[in-house]
DNA sequence: GTCTATAGCGGGATAGAC
DNA sequence: GTCTATCCCGCTATAGAC
């Protein structure tokens, strides 16, 4: 059954993302992944040929998800403050639905920065979107309609405020004793509060 | 010579921090570390008994460094805005001098969140410092001297803005083509601009 | 497609000579 | 203290029965 096969593959990809994230590429064993996905070890190689190929598939999927959501939120011609809201909302929303992805991506950034960087650099629409956003900021600073800020730093700050809570989540939950429910509520609030914070920081 | 031994040990610890950070705990091999430190493989075990013990020593050292710098900057009775400046300045300054530590710590947070979390939870001075800071924010909100903000979110934002550029650094450098010098200059600027950004976001 | 068994290799740790 | 040689385990990947 083609459907059966596809659903088994998707199940493996889903749990493998989690195992790779929690243990790192080398730390995650094919035995771990097989056990978590409740399939035989040999089946993993039957479906995915190799550990590296399985990892690449997951990386590709994760990148595509982020890419599509962000292009939708960020690309159109909107006023600056609306873009800031749309960006943080899209980012936070995507990661609420896919909580393993931020740490998965950050592992990869740390251990193989060129991999993701090249995918971004080689992607013209992304680079244009970033340039347009920075130009928009520079123009508003020039026109005196927002406080003077470095446009790259503002982009960095927006990204930091949106992403950081997800990568720090495992520890924040332990230290401050958040339940899943409470931490989820915090993240929901941030879909609006991050943009409010950033806009307050730069508006006159 | 006791000094010779101590300096060899320190050299190993220094390069091992880098190798563990770049490759992760499992990905880093004792052979990698020996090669990078220019010592024989057997010497590593002679000095540190095991890979795990070497890792623990590095973790302990990294934690202590952050702990001491932050306690100095954050503990005294200062007005809120001064604390915000002192906090971000101390954090960023420490990581400029020790650029591998943020990613090292974040690897550990991802793969073993309870380890660092327990060290923080069990440390009364830290927890008191955090509580005091949050109270201070709540009181100012109550008194109407700053905009209404959730005190935990403000703490989280301050941390995010200070730390995120360091953990994203490897990729940011590749994507935006920063030289070490240019990225260093950006980080230097952030020693003051992060506090300014946060203060602008909450002041009336 | 699914399983068991195993080949083959890389890595942590140590024995033992110097 | 320093080195070489090696033990031994655990992992990826695959052969081959069903």
Short mmCIF file of C-alpha atoms (C1' of nucleotides) in Angstrom, two decimals:
data_model
loop_
_atom_site.label_atom_id
_atom_site.label_comp_id
_atom_site.label_asym_id
_atom_site.label_seq_id
_atom_site.Cartn_x
_atom_site.Cartn_y
_atom_site.Cartn_z
CA UNK A 1 0.00 0.00 0.00
CA UNK A 2 1.51 3.28 -1.12
CA UNK A 3 -0.30 5.17 1.66
CA UNK A 4 0.91 2.82 4.33
CA UNK A 5 4.45 3.27 3.15
CA UNK A 6 4.11 7.07 3.02
CA UNK A 7 2.66 7.24 6.52
CA UNK A 8 5.43 5.01 7.89
CA UNK A 9 8.01 7.27 6.24
CA UNK A 10 6.38 10.39 7.67
CA UNK A 11 6.23 8.83 11.13
CA UNK A 12 9.96 8.03 10.95
CA UNK A 13 10.80 11.55 9.76
CA UNK A 14 8.72 13.01 12.59
CA UNK A 15 10.36 11.05 15.39
CA UNK A 16 13.83 11.26 13.81
CA UNK A 17 13.61 15.07 13.89
CA UNK A 18 12.99 14.81 17.61
CA UNK A 19 15.79 12.30 18.26
CA UNK A 20 18.34 14.22 16.14
CA UNK A 21 17.38 17.42 17.98
CA UNK A 22 17.65 15.94 21.45
CA UNK A 23 20.88 14.01 20.95
CA UNK A 24 22.66 15.70 18.05
CA UNK A 25 23.62 13.98 14.77
CA UNK A 26 26.31 11.70 16.18
CA UNK A 27 24.56 11.21 19.51
CA UNK A 28 21.39 10.00 17.82
CA UNK A 29 21.79 6.38 16.71
CA UNK A 30 19.80 4.60 14.04
CA UNK A 31 18.84 2.17 16.82
CA UNK A 32 17.36 5.08 18.86
CA UNK A 33 15.36 6.28 15.88
CA UNK A 34 14.13 2.78 14.96
CA UNK A 35 12.99 2.19 18.54
CA UNK A 36 11.22 5.57 18.79
CA UNK A 37 9.49 5.00 15.44
CA UNK A 38 8.68 1.37 16.37
CA UNK A 39 10.25 -0.05 13.23
CA UNK A 40 13.05 -2.55 12.73
CA UNK A 41 16.57 -1.16 12.38
CA UNK A 42 16.97 -2.68 8.90
CA UNK A 43 13.79 -0.92 7.78
CA UNK A 44 15.35 2.47 8.35
CA UNK A 45 18.04 1.70 5.80
CA UNK A 46 15.46 0.13 3.49
CA UNK A 47 13.44 3.38 3.49
CA UNK A 48 16.22 5.98 3.71
CA UNK A 49 19.41 4.21 2.54
CA UNK A 50 21.60 5.92 5.16
CA UNK A 51 21.60 7.98 8.34
CA UNK A 52 23.02 10.97 6.47
CA UNK A 53 20.26 10.81 3.86
CA UNK A 54 17.58 10.67 6.54
CA UNK A 55 19.11 13.71 8.19
CA UNK A 56 19.27 15.63 4.89
CA UNK A 57 15.60 14.93 4.18
CA UNK A 58 14.64 16.30 7.59
CA UNK A 59 16.83 19.35 7.15
CA UNK A 60 15.32 20.07 3.74
CA UNK A 61 11.78 19.73 5.10
CA UNK A 62 12.49 22.02 8.06
CA UNK A 63 14.09 24.67 5.91
CA UNK A 64 11.22 24.63 3.43
CA UNK A 65 8.64 25.04 6.18
CA UNK A 66 10.35 28.11 7.61
CA UNK A 67 11.02 29.50 4.17
CA UNK A 68 7.41 29.32 2.97
CA UNK A 69 5.85 30.74 6.10
CA UNK A 70 8.26 33.62 6.25
CA UNK A 71 8.05 34.57 2.59
CA UNK A 72 4.29 34.80 2.98
CA UNK A 73 4.48 37.09 5.98
CA UNK A 74 7.37 39.26 4.94
CA UNK A 75 7.41 39.77 1.21
CA UNK A 76 4.49 42.00 0.38
CA UNK A 77 4.59 45.80 0.40
CA UNK A 78 3.42 46.67 3.88
CA UNK A 79 4.22 49.52 6.25
CA UNK A 80 7.22 48.76 8.49
CA UNK A 81 5.26 48.22 11.70
CA UNK A 82 2.94 45.76 9.97
CA UNK A 83 5.87 43.82 8.62
CA UNK A 84 7.36 43.59 12.09
CA UNK A 85 4.08 42.20 13.42
CA UNK A 86 3.65 39.77 10.54
CA UNK A 87 7.24 38.52 10.84
CA UNK A 88 7.23 37.76 14.56
CA UNK A 89 3.73 36.33 14.40
CA UNK A 90 4.62 33.96 11.53
CA UNK A 91 7.88 32.83 13.12
CA UNK A 92 6.42 32.18 16.57
CA UNK A 93 3.31 30.52 15.15
CA UNK A 94 5.36 28.14 12.98
CA UNK A 95 7.53 27.09 15.90
CA UNK A 96 4.59 26.57 18.23
CA UNK A 97 3.36 23.99 15.72
CA UNK A 98 6.86 22.53 15.15
CA UNK A 99 8.65 22.87 18.47
CA UNK A 100 11.70 20.73 17.59
CA UNK A 101 12.73 22.76 14.56
CA UNK A 102 14.43 25.75 16.21
CA UNK A 103 16.86 23.59 18.16
CA UNK A 104 17.38 21.27 15.20
CA UNK A 105 18.35 24.25 13.04
CA UNK A 106 20.56 25.72 15.75
CA UNK A 107 22.47 22.48 16.16
CA UNK A 108 23.10 22.54 12.44
CA UNK A 109 24.15 26.21 12.53
CA UNK A 110 26.67 25.45 15.25
CA UNK A 111 28.11 22.28 13.73
CA UNK A 112 27.86 23.15 10.06
CA UNK A 113 27.19 26.89 9.61
CA UNK A 114 27.98 26.91 5.88
CA UNK A 115 25.22 24.40 5.10
CA UNK A 116 22.26 26.60 6.04
CA UNK A 117 24.10 29.81 5.16
CA UNK A 118 24.64 28.68 1.58
CA UNK A 119 21.02 27.68 1.21
CA UNK A 120 20.01 31.19 2.27
CA UNK A 121 22.67 33.03 0.27
CA UNK A 122 21.83 31.09 -2.89
CA UNK A 123 18.15 31.88 -2.51
CA UNK A 124 17.56 35.17 -4.31
CA UNK A 125 14.03 35.86 -3.01
CA UNK A 126 15.20 35.60 0.61
CA UNK A 127 18.18 37.89 0.11
CA UNK A 128 16.01 40.42 -1.73
CA UNK A 129 13.41 40.30 1.02
CA UNK A 130 16.07 41.02 3.63
CA UNK A 131 17.51 43.87 1.57
CA UNK A 132 14.10 45.43 1.03
CA UNK A 133 13.35 45.25 4.74
CA UNK A 134 16.66 46.91 5.65
CA UNK A 135 16.13 49.63 3.01
CA UNK A 136 12.69 50.30 4.38
CA UNK A 137 14.17 50.82 7.85
CA UNK A 138 16.98 53.04 6.55
CA UNK A 139 14.47 55.21 4.70
CA UNK A 140 12.28 55.68 7.76
CA UNK A 141 15.33 56.61 9.83
CA UNK A 142 16.39 59.05 7.10
CA UNK A 143 12.89 60.56 6.96
CA UNK A 144 12.86 60.89 10.73
CA UNK A 145 9.71 58.79 11.19
CA UNK A 146 11.37 56.32 13.60
CA UNK A 147 14.25 56.56 16.07
CA UNK A 148 17.74 56.22 14.56
CA UNK A 149 18.60 52.51 14.48
CA UNK A 150 21.02 50.34 12.55
CA UNK A 151 18.84 48.32 10.18
CA UNK A 152 20.86 45.11 10.55
CA UNK A 153 20.66 45.32 14.33
CA UNK A 154 16.90 45.82 14.19
CA UNK A 155 16.56 42.71 12.01
CA UNK A 156 18.80 40.82 14.43
CA UNK A 157 16.78 41.99 17.44
CA UNK A 158 13.51 40.94 15.84
CA UNK A 159 14.93 37.52 15.06
CA UNK A 160 16.43 37.15 18.54
CA UNK A 161 13.17 38.02 20.33
CA UNK A 162 11.16 35.67 18.12
CA UNK A 163 13.46 32.64 18.17
CA UNK A 164 15.35 32.70 21.48
CA UNK A 165 12.48 31.53 23.71
CA UNK A 166 12.19 28.35 21.65
CA UNK A 167 15.85 27.39 21.81
CA UNK A 168 16.05 28.23 25.53
CA UNK A 169 12.72 26.54 26.26
CA UNK A 170 14.01 23.22 27.64
CA UNK A 171 16.00 25.03 30.31
CA UNK A 172 13.53 27.83 31.04
CA UNK A 173 10.86 25.21 31.72
CA UNK A 174 13.11 23.45 34.24
CA UNK A 175 14.38 26.58 36.00
CA UNK A 176 11.07 28.43 36.29
CA UNK A 177 8.87 25.36 36.61
CA UNK A 178 6.62 26.07 33.63
CA UNK A 179 4.09 23.44 32.65
CA UNK A 180 3.65 22.82 28.93
CA UNK A 181 0.39 24.72 29.18
CA UNK A 182 1.92 27.77 30.86
CA UNK A 183 4.85 27.94 28.51
CA UNK A 184 2.47 27.58 25.59
CA UNK A 185 0.44 30.51 26.90
CA UNK A 186 3.61 32.60 27.18
CA UNK A 187 4.48 31.83 23.56
CA UNK A 188 0.96 32.69 22.43
CA UNK A 189 1.23 36.07 24.15
CA UNK A 190 4.54 36.70 22.40
CA UNK A 191 2.87 36.50 19.00
CA UNK A 192 1.74 40.06 19.74
CA UNK A 193 4.02 41.24 22.56
CA UNK A 194 7.29 40.87 20.61
CA UNK A 195 6.09 43.21 17.88
CA UNK A 196 4.74 45.66 20.47
CA UNK A 197 8.10 45.64 22.26
CA UNK A 198 10.09 46.25 19.07
CA UNK A 199 7.74 48.97 17.82
CA UNK A 200 7.86 50.74 21.20
CA UNK A 201 11.66 50.64 21.02
CA UNK A 202 11.85 52.45 17.68
CA UNK A 203 8.77 54.67 17.39
CA UNK A 204 9.18 58.35 18.19
CA UNK B 1 57.30 20.94 36.69
CA UNK B 2 53.96 21.78 38.21
CA UNK B 3 53.60 24.87 35.99
CA UNK B 4 54.28 22.96 32.82
CA UNK B 5 51.62 20.47 33.71
CA UNK B 6 49.11 23.20 34.58
CA UNK B 7 49.70 25.05 31.33
CA UNK B 8 49.34 21.83 29.30
CA UNK B 9 46.08 21.11 31.10
CA UNK B 10 44.80 24.62 30.43
CA UNK B 11 45.74 24.38 26.78
CA UNK B 12 43.83 21.11 26.46
CA UNK B 13 40.79 22.57 28.20
CA UNK B 14 40.89 25.59 25.90
CA UNK B 15 40.99 23.62 22.65
CA UNK B 16 38.61 20.94 23.93
CA UNK B 17 35.98 23.63 24.59
CA UNK B 18 36.28 24.62 20.95
CA UNK B 19 36.15 21.05 19.61
CA UNK B 20 33.20 20.06 21.81
CA UNK B 21 31.37 23.21 20.72
CA UNK B 22 31.96 22.71 17.00
CA UNK B 23 31.22 18.98 16.86
CA UNK B 24 29.03 18.27 19.87
CA UNK B 25 29.88 15.83 22.67
CA UNK B 26 29.58 12.63 20.62
CA UNK B 27 30.89 14.18 17.42
CA UNK B 28 34.07 15.36 19.12
CA UNK B 29 36.54 12.48 19.47
CA UNK B 30 39.39 12.24 21.93
CA UNK B 31 41.61 11.87 18.85
CA UNK B 32 40.33 15.24 17.51
CA UNK B 33 41.04 16.94 20.81
CA UNK B 34 44.50 15.37 21.17
CA UNK B 35 45.41 16.49 17.67
CA UNK B 36 44.13 20.06 18.19
CA UNK B 37 45.98 20.32 21.51
CA UNK B 38 49.11 18.72 20.02
CA UNK B 39 49.34 16.04 22.68
CA UNK B 40 49.32 12.27 22.47
CA UNK B 41 45.94 10.53 22.74
CA UNK B 42 47.07 8.59 25.80
CA UNK B 43 48.01 11.84 27.55
CA UNK B 44 44.42 13.02 27.48
CA UNK B 45 43.36 10.05 29.56
CA UNK B 46 46.43 10.45 31.76
CA UNK B 47 45.43 14.05 32.58
CA UNK B 48 41.64 13.79 32.61
CA UNK B 49 40.85 10.06 33.12
CA UNK B 50 37.91 10.11 30.69
CA UNK B 51 36.15 12.10 27.98
CA UNK B 52 33.18 12.66 30.26
CA UNK B 53 35.36 14.04 33.01
CA UNK B 54 37.09 16.44 30.60
CA UNK B 55 33.68 17.64 29.45
CA UNK B 56 32.47 18.14 33.02
CA UNK B 57 35.53 20.22 33.90
CA UNK B 58 34.90 22.49 30.90
CA UNK B 59 31.23 22.81 31.73
CA UNK B 60 32.01 23.72 35.34
CA UNK B 61 34.56 26.34 34.25
CA UNK B 62 32.16 27.91 31.73
CA UNK B 63 29.31 28.06 34.21
CA UNK B 64 31.51 29.65 36.88
CA UNK B 65 32.74 32.33 34.49
CA UNK B 66 29.22 33.38 33.53
CA UNK B 67 28.04 33.15 37.11
CA UNK B 68 30.73 35.42 38.55
CA UNK B 69 30.50 38.09 35.88
CA UNK B 70 26.74 38.26 36.10
CA UNK B 71 26.52 38.33 39.87
CA UNK B 72 28.87 41.31 39.85
CA UNK B 73 26.82 43.22 37.33
CA UNK B 74 23.36 42.37 38.57
CA UNK B 75 23.27 41.94 42.31
CA UNK B 76 23.74 45.40 43.77
CA UNK B 77 20.92 47.82 44.47
CA UNK B 78 20.77 49.92 41.34
CA UNK B 79 17.96 51.66 39.50
CA UNK B 80 16.27 49.42 36.92
CA UNK B 81 17.73 51.10 33.83
CA UNK B 82 21.26 50.85 35.26
CA UNK B 83 20.78 47.16 35.95
CA UNK B 84 19.64 46.60 32.38
CA UNK B 85 22.77 48.33 31.09
CA UNK B 86 25.08 46.48 33.47
CA UNK B 87 23.50 43.11 32.62
CA UNK B 88 23.75 43.35 28.85
CA UNK B 89 27.20 44.92 29.03
CA UNK B 90 28.56 42.15 31.29
CA UNK B 91 27.02 39.35 29.25
CA UNK B 92 28.20 40.64 25.88
CA UNK B 93 31.65 41.52 27.21
CA UNK B 94 32.16 38.06 28.70
CA UNK B 95 31.19 36.35 25.45
CA UNK B 96 33.39 38.60 23.32
CA UNK B 97 36.31 37.30 25.39
CA UNK B 98 35.03 33.69 25.36
CA UNK B 99 33.28 33.24 22.03
CA UNK B 100 32.85 29.45 22.22
CA UNK B 101 30.92 29.46 25.50
CA UNK B 102 27.44 30.50 24.31
CA UNK B 103 27.19 27.68 21.78
CA UNK B 104 28.78 25.22 24.18
CA UNK B 105 26.14 26.06 26.79
CA UNK B 106 23.32 25.92 24.24
CA UNK B 107 24.35 22.51 23.05
CA UNK B 108 24.18 21.37 26.64
CA UNK B 109 20.79 23.04 27.18
CA UNK B 110 19.40 21.22 24.16
CA UNK B 111 20.85 17.79 24.91
CA UNK B 112 20.70 17.84 28.70
CA UNK B 113 18.49 20.70 29.90
CA UNK B 114 18.24 19.43 33.49
CA UNK B 115 22.01 19.63 34.00
CA UNK B 116 22.34 23.41 33.74
CA UNK B 117 18.84 24.03 35.06
CA UNK B 118 19.58 22.19 38.30
CA UNK B 119 22.81 24.09 38.81
CA UNK B 120 20.84 27.34 38.53
CA UNK B 121 17.86 26.21 40.60
CA UNK B 122 20.11 24.94 43.39
CA UNK B 123 22.01 28.22 43.49
CA UNK B 124 20.16 30.48 45.93
CA UNK B 125 21.98 33.75 45.07
CA UNK B 126 21.06 33.44 41.41
CA UNK B 127 17.41 32.67 42.07
CA UNK B 128 17.19 35.56 44.55
CA UNK B 129 18.84 37.90 42.06
CA UNK B 130 16.27 36.95 39.42
CA UNK B 131 13.39 37.38 41.87
CA UNK B 132 14.64 40.77 42.99
CA UNK B 133 14.95 41.93 39.39
CA UNK B 134 11.43 40.79 38.54
CA UNK B 135 10.02 42.46 41.68
CA UNK B 136 11.78 45.67 40.76
CA UNK B 137 10.08 45.61 37.34
CA UNK B 138 6.67 44.79 38.80
CA UNK B 139 6.96 47.69 41.25
CA UNK B 140 7.84 50.18 38.53
CA UNK B 141 4.91 48.99 36.43
CA UNK B 142 2.67 49.30 39.49
CA UNK B 143 3.97 52.80 40.20
CA UNK B 144 3.44 53.77 36.57
CA UNK B 145 7.08 54.77 36.00
CA UNK B 146 7.53 52.39 33.01
CA UNK B 147 5.16 50.93 30.41
CA UNK B 148 3.15 47.89 31.53
CA UNK B 149 5.29 44.78 30.80
CA UNK B 150 5.37 41.23 32.08
CA UNK B 151 8.53 41.03 34.18
CA UNK B 152 9.46 37.52 33.02
CA UNK B 153 9.11 38.53 29.39
CA UNK B 154 11.33 41.55 29.94
CA UNK B 155 14.01 39.33 31.50
CA UNK B 156 13.65 36.92 28.59
CA UNK B 157 13.93 39.74 26.04
CA UNK B 158 17.05 41.13 27.67
CA UNK B 159 18.64 37.68 27.66
CA UNK B 160 17.59 37.04 24.05
CA UNK B 161 19.02 40.31 22.76
CA UNK B 162 22.31 39.79 24.63
CA UNK B 163 22.91 36.13 23.81
CA UNK B 164 21.32 35.43 20.44
CA UNK B 165 23.93 37.17 18.25
CA UNK B 166 26.61 34.90 19.69
CA UNK B 167 24.81 31.64 19.02
CA UNK B 168 23.75 32.76 15.54
CA UNK B 169 27.19 34.21 14.80
CA UNK B 170 28.60 31.34 12.69
CA UNK B 171 25.73 31.62 10.23
CA UNK B 172 25.30 35.39 10.28
CA UNK B 173 28.95 35.74 9.35
CA UNK B 174 28.50 33.44 6.36
CA UNK B 175 25.20 34.91 5.13
CA UNK B 176 26.08 38.59 5.49
CA UNK B 177 29.80 38.23 4.75
CA UNK B 178 31.07 39.76 8.00
CA UNK B 179 34.79 39.68 8.67
CA UNK B 180 35.85 38.87 12.23
CA UNK B 181 36.68 42.55 12.63
CA UNK B 182 33.28 43.78 11.44
CA UNK B 183 31.35 41.28 13.52
CA UNK B 184 33.48 42.21 16.52
CA UNK B 185 32.61 45.87 15.97
CA UNK B 186 28.91 45.00 15.83
CA UNK B 187 29.18 43.16 19.15
CA UNK B 188 31.07 46.07 20.72
CA UNK B 189 28.27 48.43 19.67
CA UNK B 190 25.70 46.10 21.20
CA UNK B 191 27.27 46.52 24.64
CA UNK B 192 25.39 49.83 24.70
CA UNK B 193 22.74 49.50 21.97
CA UNK B 194 20.95 46.51 23.52
CA UNK B 195 20.29 48.40 26.75
CA UNK B 196 19.20 51.49 24.80
CA UNK B 197 16.78 49.37 22.76
CA UNK B 198 15.24 47.73 25.83
CA UNK B 199 14.98 50.99 27.76
CA UNK B 200 13.33 52.71 24.79
CA UNK B 201 10.82 49.87 24.64
CA UNK B 202 9.66 50.29 28.26
CA UNK B 203 10.17 53.93 29.19
CA UNK B 204 7.17 56.21 29.11
"C1'" DG C 1 8.45 -5.65 2.85
"C1'" DT C 2 10.14 -7.49 7.12
"C1'" DC C 3 13.18 -9.73 9.89
"C1'" DT C 4 17.91 -11.82 12.14
"C1'" DA C 5 22.60 -12.06 12.03
"C1'" DT C 6 26.86 -10.19 11.18
"C1'" DA C 7 30.59 -7.77 8.62
"C1'" DG C 8 33.44 -3.91 9.22
"C1'" DC C 9 34.98 0.13 11.30
"C1'" DG C 10 35.75 3.98 14.42
"C1'" DG C 11 36.41 5.50 19.03
"C1'" DG C 12 37.30 5.26 24.36
"C1'" DA C 13 40.33 3.47 27.27
"C1'" DT C 14 44.49 1.10 28.93
"C1'" DA C 15 48.65 -1.98 29.20
"C1'" DG C 16 53.23 -1.77 29.26
"C1'" DA C 17 57.81 -0.25 27.34
"C1'" DC C 18 60.79 3.63 27.86
"C1'" DG D 1 55.38 11.77 32.01
"C1'" DT D 2 55.28 10.14 27.33
"C1'" DC D 3 54.62 7.05 23.78
"C1'" DT D 4 52.85 2.77 20.69
"C1'" DA D 5 49.99 -0.90 20.24
"C1'" DT D 6 45.82 -2.92 21.12
"C1'" DC D 7 41.51 -4.45 23.46
"C1'" DC D 8 36.75 -4.17 23.11
"C1'" DC D 9 32.46 -2.19 22.49
"C1'" DG D 10 28.82 0.03 19.85
"C1'" DC D 11 27.52 1.79 15.65
"C1'" DT D 12 26.20 1.86 10.46
"C1'" DA D 13 25.14 -0.79 6.87
"C1'" DT D 14 24.01 -4.98 4.46
"C1'" DA D 15 23.47 -9.96 3.27
"C1'" DG D 16 20.24 -13.25 2.99
"C1'" DA D 17 16.19 -16.07 4.88
"C1'" DC D 18 11.26 -15.71 4.88
#
